[in-house]
PDB file of C-alpha atoms in Angstrom:
ATOM      1  CA  ILE A  18       2.000  30.724  16.682  1.00 83.00           C
ATOM      2  CA  GLN A  19      -0.729  29.445  18.965  1.00 84.00           C
ATOM      3  CA  VAL A  20      -4.101  30.395  19.316  1.00 82.00           C
ATOM      4  CA  ALA A  21      -6.221  30.457  22.170  1.00 83.00           C
ATOM      5  CA  GLN A  22      -9.444  30.839  22.777  1.00 81.00           C
ATOM      6  CA  ASP A  23     -11.140  33.113  26.314  1.00 81.00           C
ATOM      7  CA  VAL A  24      -7.984  31.980  28.120  1.00 79.00           C
ATOM      8  CA  THR A  25      -4.997  31.245  27.867  1.00 80.00           C
ATOM      9  CA  THR A  26      -4.504  28.514  27.991  1.00 83.00           C
ATOM     10  CA  ASN A  27      -7.340  26.984  26.372  1.00 84.00           C
ATOM     11  CA  VAL A  28      -5.331  26.126  22.929  1.00 84.00           C
ATOM     12  CA  ILE A  29      -7.564  25.297  19.753  1.00 82.00           C
ATOM     13  CA  GLU A  30      -4.520  26.512  17.194  1.00 86.00           C
ATOM     14  CA  ASP A  31      -1.300  25.478  16.506  1.00 89.00           C
ATOM     15  CA  ILE A  32       0.465  27.124  13.266  1.00 89.00           C
ATOM     16  CA  VAL A  33       4.214  26.134  12.100  1.00 91.00           C
ATOM     17  CA  ILE A  34       5.638  28.014   9.210  1.00 92.00           C
ATOM     18  CA  THR A  35       9.167  26.132   7.588  1.00 93.00           C
ATOM     19  CA  TYR A  36      11.671  27.439   5.731  1.00 92.00           C
ATOM     20  CA  ASN A  37      13.711  26.104   3.057  1.00 93.00           C
ATOM     21  CA  GLN A  38      17.489  26.920   2.597  1.00 92.00           C
ATOM     22  CA  ASP A  39      16.613  30.699   0.601  1.00 90.00           C
ATOM     23  CA  GLU A  40      15.386  31.337   3.820  1.00 90.00           C
ATOM     24  CA  LEU A  41      11.764  30.944   2.257  1.00 92.00           C
ATOM     25  CA  VAL A  42       8.462  29.941   3.229  1.00 94.00           C
ATOM     26  CA  SER A  43       8.350  26.748   1.894  1.00 95.00           C
ATOM     27  CA  GLN A  44       5.358  25.513   4.146  1.00 96.00           C
ATOM     28  CA  VAL A  45       2.932  26.157   6.305  1.00 94.00           C
ATOM     29  CA  SER A  46       0.823  24.037   8.555  1.00 94.00           C
ATOM     30  CA  PHE A  47      -2.085  24.441  10.834  1.00 92.00           C
ATOM     31  CA  ASN A  48      -3.288  21.822  13.146  1.00 90.00           C
ATOM     32  CA  GLY A  49      -6.501  22.870  15.406  1.00 84.00           C
ATOM     33  CA  VAL A  50      -9.663  24.596  14.381  1.00 77.00           C
ATOM     34  CA  LEU A  51      -8.400  24.144  10.922  1.00 78.00           C
ATOM     35  CA  SER A  52      -6.366  21.293   9.696  1.00 89.00           C
ATOM     36  CA  ALA A  53      -4.014  22.096   6.321  1.00 93.00           C
ATOM     37  CA  VAL A  54      -1.057  22.980   5.100  1.00 96.00           C
ATOM     38  CA  TYR A  55      -0.105  25.061   2.851  1.00 96.00           C
ATOM     39  CA  THR A  56       3.016  24.261   0.690  1.00 97.00           C
ATOM     40  CA  PHE A  57       5.310  26.997  -1.978  1.00 96.00           C
ATOM     41  CA  ASP A  58       7.808  26.398  -5.012  1.00 95.00           C
ATOM     42  CA  TYR A  59       9.643  29.440  -6.247  1.00 95.00           C
ATOM     43  CA  ALA A  60      11.314  30.548  -9.347  1.00 92.00           C
ATOM     44  CA  SER A  61      14.926  30.649  -9.411  1.00 88.00           C
ATOM     45  CA  ASN A  62      14.237  35.122  -8.617  1.00 91.00           C
ATOM     46  CA  ASN A  63      12.284  33.809  -5.658  1.00 90.00           C
ATOM     47  CA  ARG A  64       9.347  34.554  -6.865  1.00 92.00           C
ATOM     48  CA  LEU A  65       6.155  32.138  -5.923  1.00 94.00           C
ATOM     49  CA  GLU A  66       5.242  29.907  -9.140  1.00 95.00           C
ATOM     50  CA  THR A  67       2.631  27.849  -7.155  1.00 96.00           C
ATOM     51  CA  ALA A  68       1.174  27.076  -3.581  1.00 96.00           C
ATOM     52  CA  ILE A  69      -0.573  23.799  -3.191  1.00 96.00           C
ATOM     53  CA  LYS A  70      -3.369  23.928   0.145  1.00 95.00           C
ATOM     54  CA  ASN A  71      -4.329  20.343   1.705  1.00 94.00           C
ATOM     55  CA  SER A  72      -7.339  20.577   3.605  1.00 91.00           C
ATOM     56  CA  VAL A  73     -10.850  18.445   3.214  1.00 86.00           C
ATOM     57  CA  THR A  74      -9.941  19.392   0.062  1.00 91.00           C
ATOM     58  CA  THR A  75      -6.140  20.272  -2.819  1.00 95.00           C
ATOM     59  CA  THR A  76      -6.426  23.136  -3.948  1.00 95.00           C
ATOM     60  CA  THR A  77      -3.514  24.603  -6.012  1.00 96.00           C
ATOM     61  CA  TYR A  78      -2.476  28.269  -7.063  1.00 96.00           C
ATOM     62  CA  ASN A  79      -0.845  29.545 -10.359  1.00 97.00           C
ATOM     63  CA  PHE A  80       0.932  32.845 -10.095  1.00 96.00           C
ATOM     64  CA  SER A  81       2.341  34.931 -13.003  1.00 96.00           C
ATOM     65  CA  TYR A  82       3.520  38.277 -12.914  1.00 95.00           C
ATOM     66  CA  THR A  83       3.062  41.569 -14.971  1.00 93.00           C
ATOM     67  CA  ALA A  84       5.060  44.476 -14.553  1.00 88.00           C
ATOM     68  CA  ASP A  85       2.321  45.758 -12.546  1.00 91.00           C
ATOM     69  CA  SER A  86       0.228  43.290 -11.248  1.00 95.00           C
ATOM     70  CA  VAL A  87       0.332  39.828  -9.325  1.00 95.00           C
ATOM     71  CA  PHE A  88      -2.077  36.856 -11.110  1.00 96.00           C
ATOM     72  CA  LEU A  89      -3.248  34.730  -8.999  1.00 95.00           C
ATOM     73  CA  GLU A  90      -5.435  31.460  -9.940  1.00 96.00           C
ATOM     74  CA  TYR A  91      -6.978  28.728  -8.683  1.00 95.00           C
ATOM     75  CA  THR A  92     -10.737  26.772  -9.254  1.00 94.00           C
ATOM     76  CA  ASP A  93     -13.012  26.603  -5.924  1.00 91.00           C
ATOM     77  CA  LEU A  94     -15.109  24.682  -3.616  1.00 87.00           C
ATOM     78  CA  ASN A  95     -17.276  25.175  -6.792  1.00 88.00           C
ATOM     79  CA  GLY A  96     -15.875  24.556  -9.505  1.00 90.00           C
ATOM     80  CA  ASP A  97     -15.182  27.765 -10.136  1.00 93.00           C
ATOM     81  CA  PRO A  98     -12.238  29.497 -11.971  1.00 95.00           C
ATOM     82  CA  VAL A  99     -11.103  32.289  -9.222  1.00 95.00           C
ATOM     83  CA  GLU A 100      -8.542  35.186 -10.445  1.00 96.00           C
ATOM     84  CA  LYS A 101      -7.308  37.082  -8.149  1.00 95.00           C
ATOM     85  CA  GLN A 102      -4.582  40.467  -9.501  1.00 96.00           C
ATOM     86  CA  PHE A 103      -2.458  42.026  -6.982  1.00 95.00           C
ATOM     87  CA  PHE A 104      -1.806  46.032  -8.464  1.00 95.00           C
ATOM     88  CA  THR A 105       1.572  47.118  -7.184  1.00 93.00           C
ATOM     89  CA  ASP A 106       2.585  50.877  -6.546  1.00 92.00           C
ATOM     90  CA  THR A 107       5.529  52.758  -7.577  1.00 90.00           C
ATOM     91  CA  GLN A 108       7.030  51.098  -4.306  1.00 89.00           C
ATOM     92  CA  ASN A 109       6.086  47.886  -5.191  1.00 87.00           C
ATOM     93  CA  ARG A 110       3.193  47.893  -1.895  1.00 90.00           C
ATOM     94  CA  ILE A 111       0.204  46.050  -2.883  1.00 93.00           C
ATOM     95  CA  ASN A 112      -2.406  48.643  -3.503  1.00 94.00           C
ATOM     96  CA  ARG A 113      -5.067  47.241  -4.913  1.00 95.00           C
ATOM     97  CA  VAL A 114      -6.397  43.403  -4.785  1.00 95.00           C
ATOM     98  CA  VAL A 115      -9.377  42.209  -7.412  1.00 96.00           C
ATOM     99  CA  THR A 116     -11.011  38.948  -7.019  1.00 96.00           C
ATOM    100  CA  ARG A 117     -13.295  37.663 -10.749  1.00 95.00           C
ATOM    101  CA  VAL A 118     -15.122  34.270 -10.840  1.00 96.00           C
ATOM    102  CA  THR A 119     -16.023  33.064 -13.789  1.00 93.00           C
ATOM    103  CA  ASP A 120     -19.081  30.374 -13.594  1.00 87.00           C
ATOM    104  CA  ALA A 121     -19.825  27.352 -15.064  1.00 84.00           C
ATOM    105  CA  ALA A 122     -21.944  28.852 -17.962  1.00 86.00           C
ATOM    106  CA  GLY A 123     -18.788  31.763 -18.469  1.00 86.00           C
ATOM    107  CA  ASN A 124     -20.252  34.273 -16.665  1.00 89.00           C
ATOM    108  CA  PHE A 125     -17.528  36.624 -14.959  1.00 88.00           C
ATOM    109  CA  THR A 126     -17.945  38.008 -12.306  1.00 93.00           C
ATOM    110  CA  GLN A 127     -16.117  40.879 -10.124  1.00 94.00           C
ATOM    111  CA  THR A 128     -16.759  39.766  -6.475  1.00 94.00           C
ATOM    112  CA  GLU A 129     -14.169  42.223  -4.507  1.00 95.00           C
ATOM    113  CA  ASP A 130     -12.131  45.203  -5.293  1.00 97.00           C
ATOM    114  CA  LEU A 131     -10.383  46.245  -1.942  1.00 96.00           C
ATOM    115  CA  ARG A 132      -8.171  49.699  -2.514  1.00 97.00           C
ATOM    116  CA  TYR A 133      -5.029  49.918   0.019  1.00 96.00           C
ATOM    117  CA  GLN A 134      -4.106  53.258   1.712  1.00 95.00           C
ATOM    118  CA  TYR A 135      -0.539  53.621   3.563  1.00 94.00           C
ATOM    119  CA  THR A 136       0.740  56.136   5.761  1.00 92.00           C
ATOM    120  CA  ALA A 137       3.972  57.872   5.386  1.00 88.00           C
ATOM    121  CA  ASN A 138       6.144  55.299   7.330  1.00 84.00           C
ATOM    122  CA  PHE A 139       4.379  52.171   5.147  1.00 88.00           C
ATOM    123  CA  ASN A 140       1.189  50.998   7.355  1.00 92.00           C
ATOM    124  CA  VAL A 141      -1.799  50.499   6.152  1.00 94.00           C
ATOM    125  CA  ASN A 142      -4.289  53.104   7.848  1.00 95.00           C
ATOM    126  CA  ARG A 143      -7.473  52.097   5.952  1.00 97.00           C
ATOM    127  CA  ILE A 144      -8.652  49.711   2.991  1.00 97.00           C
ATOM    128  CA  ASN A 145     -11.941  50.963   1.108  1.00 97.00           C
ATOM    129  CA  ARG A 146     -14.228  47.888  -0.066  1.00 97.00           C
ATOM    130  CA  ILE A 147     -15.004  49.158  -3.574  1.00 97.00           C
ATOM    131  CA  ASP A 148     -18.665  48.008  -5.769  1.00 94.00           C
ATOM    132  CA  ALA A 149     -18.190  46.700  -8.809  1.00 89.00           C
ATOM    133  CA  ASN A 150     -18.890  49.900 -10.203  1.00 91.00           C
ATOM    134  CA  GLY A 151     -15.365  51.135  -9.452  1.00 91.00           C
ATOM    135  CA  PHE A 152     -15.792  53.901  -7.355  1.00 92.00           C
ATOM    136  CA  THR A 153     -19.128  53.354  -5.108  1.00 95.00           C
ATOM    137  CA  VAL A 154     -17.386  52.845  -1.161  1.00 96.00           C
ATOM    138  CA  ASN A 155     -19.519  50.176   0.273  1.00 96.00           C
ATOM    139  CA  GLY A 156     -17.597  49.343   3.136  1.00 97.00           C
ATOM    140  CA  TYR A 157     -13.688  50.469   5.037  1.00 98.00           C
ATOM    141  CA  SER A 158     -11.702  49.025   7.197  1.00 97.00           C
ATOM    142  CA  GLU A 159      -9.657  51.567   9.743  1.00 97.00           C
ATOM    143  CA  PHE A 160      -6.418  50.736  11.466  1.00 96.00           C
ATOM    144  CA  THR A 161      -4.575  52.734  14.376  1.00 95.00           C
ATOM    145  CA  TYR A 162      -0.869  51.153  15.346  1.00 94.00           C
ATOM    146  CA  GLU A 163       1.612  50.905  18.041  1.00 88.00           C
ATOM    147  CA  PHE A 164       5.523  50.565  17.841  1.00 88.00           C
ATOM    148  CA  ASN A 165       6.268  46.785  17.192  1.00 91.00           C
ATOM    149  CA  ASN A 166       8.124  45.063  14.439  1.00 91.00           C
ATOM    150  CA  ASN A 167       5.658  42.717  12.833  1.00 90.00           C
ATOM    151  CA  PRO A 168       6.975  39.239  12.136  1.00 89.00           C
ATOM    152  CA  PHE A 169       5.305  39.339   8.894  1.00 87.00           C
ATOM    153  CA  LYS A 170       6.777  42.274   7.420  1.00 85.00           C
ATOM    154  CA  ASP A 171       9.185  40.624   5.466  1.00 82.00           C
ATOM    155  CA  MET A 172       7.220  37.672   4.032  1.00 86.00           C
ATOM    156  CA  ASN A 173       6.132  37.544   0.607  1.00 87.00           C
ATOM    157  CA  ASP A 174       3.019  39.543   0.447  1.00 88.00           C
ATOM    158  CA  VAL A 175       0.879  37.609  -2.052  1.00 89.00           C
ATOM    159  CA  LEU A 176       1.867  34.549   0.382  1.00 91.00           C
ATOM    160  CA  ARG A 177       0.967  36.358   3.499  1.00 89.00           C
ATOM    161  CA  LEU A 178      -2.837  37.755   1.370  1.00 87.00           C
ATOM    162  CA  ILE A 179      -3.619  34.195   1.178  1.00 88.00           C
ATOM    163  CA  VAL A 180      -2.393  32.596   4.326  1.00 91.00           C
ATOM    164  CA  PHE A 181      -2.444  35.216   6.884  1.00 88.00           C
ATOM    165  CA  PRO A 182      -4.843  37.734   5.457  1.00 82.00           C
ATOM    166  CA  GLU A 183      -4.900  39.464   9.146  1.00 80.00           C
ATOM    167  CA  PHE A 184      -1.373  40.523   8.928  1.00 82.00           C
ATOM    168  CA  ILE A 185      -1.674  43.164   6.273  1.00 81.00           C
ATOM    169  CA  PRO A 186       0.833  43.765   3.583  1.00 75.00           C
ATOM    170  CA  TYR A 187       3.635  45.963   3.841  1.00 76.00           C
ATOM    171  CA  THR A 188       3.030  46.925   7.562  1.00 86.00           C
ATOM    172  CA  ARG A 189       5.307  47.538   9.491  1.00 88.00           C
ATOM    173  CA  TYR A 190       3.645  47.104  12.455  1.00 92.00           C
ATOM    174  CA  LEU A 191       1.267  45.191  13.685  1.00 92.00           C
ATOM    175  CA  PRO A 192      -2.195  47.394  14.346  1.00 93.00           C
ATOM    176  CA  SER A 193      -3.240  48.453  17.831  1.00 95.00           C
ATOM    177  CA  SER A 194      -6.769  48.586  16.706  1.00 96.00           C
ATOM    178  CA  ARG A 195      -8.931  47.820  13.940  1.00 96.00           C
ATOM    179  CA  ILE A 196     -12.429  49.035  13.218  1.00 97.00           C
ATOM    180  CA  ASP A 197     -14.652  47.893  10.032  1.00 97.00           C
ATOM    181  CA  TYR A 198     -17.522  49.423   8.599  1.00 98.00           C
ATOM    182  CA  THR A 199     -20.271  49.125   6.416  1.00 97.00           C
ATOM    183  CA  ALA A 200     -22.762  51.490   3.554  1.00 95.00           C
ATOM    184  CA  GLN A 201     -26.163  51.621   5.339  1.00 92.00           C
ATOM    185  CA  ALA A 202     -29.090  54.534   4.219  1.00 89.00           C
ATOM    186  CA  GLY A 203     -26.382  56.954   3.418  1.00 87.00           C
ATOM    187  CA  SER A 204     -23.800  56.388   6.082  1.00 94.00           C
ATOM    188  CA  PHE A 205     -21.183  53.880   7.554  1.00 96.00           C
ATOM    189  CA  VAL A 206     -21.894  52.007  10.662  1.00 96.00           C
ATOM    190  CA  ILE A 207     -19.568  49.610  12.497  1.00 97.00           C
ATOM    191  CA  ASP A 208     -20.053  46.011  11.751  1.00 96.00           C
ATOM    192  CA  ARG A 209     -16.988  45.003  14.212  1.00 97.00           C
ATOM    193  CA  SER A 210     -13.797  46.141  16.007  1.00 98.00           C
ATOM    194  CA  PHE A 211     -10.332  44.657  17.357  1.00 97.00           C
ATOM    195  CA  VAL A 212      -8.449  45.868  20.182  1.00 97.00           C
ATOM    196  CA  TYR A 213      -4.981  44.284  19.871  1.00 96.00           C
ATOM    197  CA  SER A 214      -2.757  44.189  23.255  1.00 96.00           C
ATOM    198  CA  TYR A 215       1.157  43.018  23.039  1.00 95.00           C
ATOM    199  CA  ALA A 216       3.356  41.739  25.268  1.00 94.00           C
ATOM    200  CA  LEU A 217       6.781  42.405  23.876  1.00 95.00           C
ATOM    201  CA  GLN A 218      10.582  40.872  23.554  1.00 94.00           C
ATOM    202  CA  GLU A 219      13.367  43.076  23.996  1.00 93.00           C
ATOM    203  CA  ASP A 220      13.762  43.308  19.980  1.00 93.00           C
ATOM    204  CA  GLU A 221      10.136  44.631  19.982  1.00 93.00           C
ATOM    205  CA  PHE A 222       8.944  41.637  18.238  1.00 93.00           C
ATOM    206  CA  PRO A 223       5.628  40.647  19.710  1.00 93.00           C
ATOM    207  CA  ARG A 224       6.319  37.507  22.467  1.00 92.00           C
ATOM    208  CA  SER A 225       2.080  37.641  22.492  1.00 93.00           C
ATOM    209  CA  ARG A 226      -1.307  39.718  22.188  1.00 93.00           C
ATOM    210  CA  GLU A 227      -4.431  39.515  23.108  1.00 95.00           C
ATOM    211  CA  ILE A 228      -7.579  40.488  20.769  1.00 95.00           C
ATOM    212  CA  ILE A 229     -10.440  41.687  21.777  1.00 97.00           C
ATOM    213  CA  LYS A 230     -13.283  41.525  19.138  1.00 97.00           C
ATOM    214  CA  THR A 231     -16.679  42.953  19.167  1.00 97.00           C
ATOM    215  CA  GLU A 232     -19.633  42.546  17.247  1.00 96.00           C
ATOM    216  CA  SER A 233     -22.999  42.567  17.255  1.00 93.00           C
ATOM    217  CA  GLY A 234     -23.085  43.545  20.309  1.00 92.00           C
ATOM    218  CA  ALA A 235     -21.090  40.554  21.666  1.00 97.00           C
ATOM    219  CA  THR A 236     -16.829  41.065  22.798  1.00 96.00           C
ATOM    220  CA  THR A 237     -14.974  37.939  22.854  1.00 95.00           C
ATOM    221  CA  SER A 238     -11.382  37.384  23.510  1.00 94.00           C
ATOM    222  CA  SER A 239      -8.428  35.555  21.950  1.00 92.00           C
ATOM    223  CA  PHE A 240      -4.991  35.005  22.427  1.00 92.00           C
ATOM    224  CA  GLU A 241      -1.947  34.462  19.992  1.00 91.00           C
ATOM    225  CA  PHE A 242       1.712  33.644  21.376  1.00 92.00           C
ATOM    226  CA  PHE A 243       4.366  33.710  18.503  1.00 91.00           C
ATOM    227  CA  ASN A 244       7.601  31.523  18.805  1.00 86.00           C
ATOM    228  CA  TYR A 245      10.980  32.665  16.688  1.00 86.00           C
ATOM    229  CA  LEU A 246      13.630  29.936  15.251  1.00 69.00           C
TER     230      LEU A 246
END
């Protein structure tokens, strides 16, 4: 994947995805604005066991599993332990992500609670950001879609949330729009919006896409180019 800013020739990032003999992602490298390499190890049942991010610093992610959740643990740049819990529904889709941080004094804080809503065809149409009280919606994102093939749809959902959070888990198509809202004075106001335009191959996988972002009255554009094995 190549990412260009403002014009198609201004490539600012090159992302390379490498697969192992079992066709599982073994490495993702970012070269450009972000310089980082992720490596992944799997158990015999193809579940993620560990992930290591090498950048300015090294971060190790450890995974554990229960019947309806995946737990991810790592240490953040402040030296505080972080736990992410990925909840799954009866169709094995991630429908909630909760992030908890423990500081040096042992104080536990929930910093994020995301709730995913799906359409009948398994596309995420809304993500609610929930307050620590467990019910107040502090903000949300809404998505619309057009027909295409999402090249990330078969990638491990937890891996995708760590490395490619903009490619929503379990979404069969890539979005045509996204609008982010934040609660303010009893209503919701738009923070930013994205419009996506695609050039598709014959198999409906994207060859490229243009992303137009509007935030605080300013509009910027970027481009992504997809290369396949």
